[in-house]
C-alpha positions as a LaTeX table, in Angstrom:
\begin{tabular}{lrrr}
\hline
Residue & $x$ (\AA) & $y$ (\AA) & $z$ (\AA) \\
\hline
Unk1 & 18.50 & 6.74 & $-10.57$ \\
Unk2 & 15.94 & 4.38 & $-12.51$ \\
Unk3 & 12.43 & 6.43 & $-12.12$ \\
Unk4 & 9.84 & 3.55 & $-11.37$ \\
Unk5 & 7.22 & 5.78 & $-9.68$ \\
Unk6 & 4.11 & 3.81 & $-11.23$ \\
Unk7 & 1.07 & 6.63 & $-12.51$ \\
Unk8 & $-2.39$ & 6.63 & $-11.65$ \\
Unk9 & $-3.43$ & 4.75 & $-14.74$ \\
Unk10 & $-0.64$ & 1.86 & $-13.61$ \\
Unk11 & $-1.76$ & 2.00 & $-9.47$ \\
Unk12 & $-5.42$ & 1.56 & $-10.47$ \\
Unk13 & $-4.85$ & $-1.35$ & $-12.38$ \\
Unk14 & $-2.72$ & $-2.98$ & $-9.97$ \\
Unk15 & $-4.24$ & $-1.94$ & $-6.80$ \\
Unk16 & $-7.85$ & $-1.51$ & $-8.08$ \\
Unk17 & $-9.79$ & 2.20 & $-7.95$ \\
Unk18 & $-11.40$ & 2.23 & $-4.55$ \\
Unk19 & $-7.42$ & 1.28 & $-2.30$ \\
Unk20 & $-6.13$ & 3.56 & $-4.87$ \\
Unk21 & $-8.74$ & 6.51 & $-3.62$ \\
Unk22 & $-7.83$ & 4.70 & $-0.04$ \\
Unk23 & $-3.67$ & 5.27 & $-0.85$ \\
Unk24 & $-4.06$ & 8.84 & $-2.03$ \\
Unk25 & $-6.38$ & 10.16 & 0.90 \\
Unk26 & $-3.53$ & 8.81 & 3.26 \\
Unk27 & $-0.57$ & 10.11 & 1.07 \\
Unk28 & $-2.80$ & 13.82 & 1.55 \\
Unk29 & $-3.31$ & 13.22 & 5.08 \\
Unk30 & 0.65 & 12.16 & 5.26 \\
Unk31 & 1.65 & 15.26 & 3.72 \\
Unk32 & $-0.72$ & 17.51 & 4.88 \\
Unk33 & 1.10 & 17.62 & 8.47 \\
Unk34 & 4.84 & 15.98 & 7.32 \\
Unk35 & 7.22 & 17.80 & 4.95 \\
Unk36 & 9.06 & 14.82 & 4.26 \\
Unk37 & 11.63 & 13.14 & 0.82 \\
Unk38 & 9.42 & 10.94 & $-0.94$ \\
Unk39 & 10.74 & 7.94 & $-3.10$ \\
Unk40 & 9.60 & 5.31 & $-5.31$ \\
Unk41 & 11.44 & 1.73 & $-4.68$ \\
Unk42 & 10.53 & $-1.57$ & $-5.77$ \\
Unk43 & 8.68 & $-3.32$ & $-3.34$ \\
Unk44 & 11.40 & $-6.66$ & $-2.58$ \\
Unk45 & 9.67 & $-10.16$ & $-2.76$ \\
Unk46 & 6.52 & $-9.11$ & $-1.08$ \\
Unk47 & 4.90 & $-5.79$ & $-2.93$ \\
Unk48 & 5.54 & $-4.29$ & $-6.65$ \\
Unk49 & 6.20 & $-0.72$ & $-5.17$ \\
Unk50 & 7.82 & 0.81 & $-2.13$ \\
Unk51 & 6.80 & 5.17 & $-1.46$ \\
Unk52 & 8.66 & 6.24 & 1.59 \\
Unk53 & 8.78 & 9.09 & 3.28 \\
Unk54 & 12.15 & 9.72 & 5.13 \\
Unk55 & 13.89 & 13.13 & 6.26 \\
Unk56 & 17.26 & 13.69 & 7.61 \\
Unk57 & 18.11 & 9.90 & 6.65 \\
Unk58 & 15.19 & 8.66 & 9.16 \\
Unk59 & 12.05 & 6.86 & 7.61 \\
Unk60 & 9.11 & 8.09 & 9.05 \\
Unk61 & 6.67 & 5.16 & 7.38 \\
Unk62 & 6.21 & 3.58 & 4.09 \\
Unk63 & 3.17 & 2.76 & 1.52 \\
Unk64 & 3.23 & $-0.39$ & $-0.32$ \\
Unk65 & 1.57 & $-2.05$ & $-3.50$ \\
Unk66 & 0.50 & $-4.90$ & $-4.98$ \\
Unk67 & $-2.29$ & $-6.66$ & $-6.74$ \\
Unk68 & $-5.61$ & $-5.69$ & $-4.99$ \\
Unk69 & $-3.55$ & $-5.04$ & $-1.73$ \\
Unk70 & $-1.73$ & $-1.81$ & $-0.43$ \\
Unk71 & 0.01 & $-1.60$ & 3.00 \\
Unk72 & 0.90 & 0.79 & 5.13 \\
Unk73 & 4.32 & 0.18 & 7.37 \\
Unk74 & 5.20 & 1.73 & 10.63 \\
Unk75 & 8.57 & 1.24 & 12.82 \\
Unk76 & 8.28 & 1.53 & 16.20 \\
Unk77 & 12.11 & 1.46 & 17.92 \\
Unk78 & 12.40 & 0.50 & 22.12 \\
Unk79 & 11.18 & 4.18 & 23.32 \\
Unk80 & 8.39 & 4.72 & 20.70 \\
Unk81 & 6.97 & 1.29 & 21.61 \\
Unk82 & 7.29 & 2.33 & 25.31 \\
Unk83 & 5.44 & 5.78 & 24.15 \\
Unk84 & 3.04 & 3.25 & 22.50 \\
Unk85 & 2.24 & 1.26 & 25.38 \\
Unk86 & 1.57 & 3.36 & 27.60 \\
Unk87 & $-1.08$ & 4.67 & 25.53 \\
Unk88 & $-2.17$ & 1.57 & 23.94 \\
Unk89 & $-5.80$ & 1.04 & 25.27 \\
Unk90 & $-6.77$ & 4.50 & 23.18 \\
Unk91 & $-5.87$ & 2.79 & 19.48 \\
Unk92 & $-8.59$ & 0.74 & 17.98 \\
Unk93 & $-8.24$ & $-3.08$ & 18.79 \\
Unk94 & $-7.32$ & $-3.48$ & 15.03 \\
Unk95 & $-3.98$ & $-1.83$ & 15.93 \\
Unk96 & $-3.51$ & $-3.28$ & 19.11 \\
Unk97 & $-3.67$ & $-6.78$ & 17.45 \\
Unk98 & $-1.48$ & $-5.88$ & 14.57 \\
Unk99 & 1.05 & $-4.44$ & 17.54 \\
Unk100 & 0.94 & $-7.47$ & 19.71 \\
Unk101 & 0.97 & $-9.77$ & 16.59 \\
Unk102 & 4.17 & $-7.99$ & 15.02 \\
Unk103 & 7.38 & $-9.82$ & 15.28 \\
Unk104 & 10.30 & $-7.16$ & 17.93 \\
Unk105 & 13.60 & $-7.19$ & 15.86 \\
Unk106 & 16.63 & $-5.54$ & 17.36 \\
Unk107 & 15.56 & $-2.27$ & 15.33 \\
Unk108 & 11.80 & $-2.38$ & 16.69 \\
Unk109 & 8.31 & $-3.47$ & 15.73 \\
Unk110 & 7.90 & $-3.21$ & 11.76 \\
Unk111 & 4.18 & $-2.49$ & 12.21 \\
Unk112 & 2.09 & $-3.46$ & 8.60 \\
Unk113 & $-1.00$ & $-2.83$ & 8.01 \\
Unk114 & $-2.91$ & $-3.69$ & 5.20 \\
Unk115 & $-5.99$ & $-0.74$ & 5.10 \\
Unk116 & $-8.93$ & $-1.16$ & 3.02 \\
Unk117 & $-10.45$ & 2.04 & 4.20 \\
Unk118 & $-9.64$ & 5.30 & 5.67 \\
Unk119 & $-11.09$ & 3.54 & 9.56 \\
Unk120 & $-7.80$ & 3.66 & 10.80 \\
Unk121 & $-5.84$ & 6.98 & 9.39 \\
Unk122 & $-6.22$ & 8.59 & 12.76 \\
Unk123 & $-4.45$ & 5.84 & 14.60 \\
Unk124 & $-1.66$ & 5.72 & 11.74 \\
Unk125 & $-1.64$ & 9.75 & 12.37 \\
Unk126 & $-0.75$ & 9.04 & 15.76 \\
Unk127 & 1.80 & 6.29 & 15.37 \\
Unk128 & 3.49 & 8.70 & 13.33 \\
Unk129 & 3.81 & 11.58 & 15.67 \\
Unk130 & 4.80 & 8.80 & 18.04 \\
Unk131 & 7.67 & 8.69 & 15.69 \\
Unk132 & 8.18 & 12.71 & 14.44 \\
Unk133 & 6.11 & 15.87 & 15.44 \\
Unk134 & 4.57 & 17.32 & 12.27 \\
Unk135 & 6.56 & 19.42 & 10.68 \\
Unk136 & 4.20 & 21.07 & 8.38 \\
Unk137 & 2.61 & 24.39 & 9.04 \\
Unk138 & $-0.82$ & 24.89 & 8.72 \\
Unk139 & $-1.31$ & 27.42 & 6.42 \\
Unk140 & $-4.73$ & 29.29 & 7.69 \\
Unk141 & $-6.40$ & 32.17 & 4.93 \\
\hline
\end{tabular}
């Protein structure tokens, strides 16, 4: 398998240094409370790089890159939208917007965000235990 994980060095320049501090706090906050596969893909037509994390052959959410731009994707199938919902008025109206705005496919909402800061990692937290529990224990000293 071609290796096209991109270092630090290569993010910053493409990405810029303050979304690169921006990807990596919400790659630690990711794996902080998910034990997930990581992979490097190219990013298709859109973005130069693809990092997903997926376990058991499910995709819990993916990071993106390109110039000056990352994103952040999140798929919400027919019951996690429902579980969505039905909470909806506690996410930030950022997220509501990007929700209502996102296209339904037969699969469910592909949810992308485009962060510039860290104001929305605890919504993304929670769209993501929509989708999985964390399966990380906390390791307390």
């Amino acid at each position: 398998m071609l290796n096209i994980a991109p270092d630090a060095e290569q993010m910053t320049a493409l990405v810029g240094k303050s979304l690169y501090e921006v990807w990596n706090q919400l790659c630690a906050l990711i794996d902080e409370k998910y034990d997930m596969e990581c992979t490097w893909n190219k990013g298709g037509k859109a973005w130069a790089y693809e990092y997903k994390y997926r376990r058991g052959g499910k995709t819990l959410c993916a990071l993106y890159a390109r110039e000056n731009c990352i994103g952040f994707m999140v798929i919400l199938g027919k019951d996690e939208r429902l579980k969505f919902e039905k909470d909806r008025e506690s996410y930030t109206k950022e997220v509501q917007r990007i929700y209502d705005e996102t296209q339904t496919y037969h699969d469910g909402k592909w949810m992308m965000f485009e962060p510039a800061d860290t104001s929305l990692f605890d919504d993304f937290i929670r769209l993501l235990k929509i989708k999985r529990k964390p399966n990380r224990k906390l390791i307390t000293s």
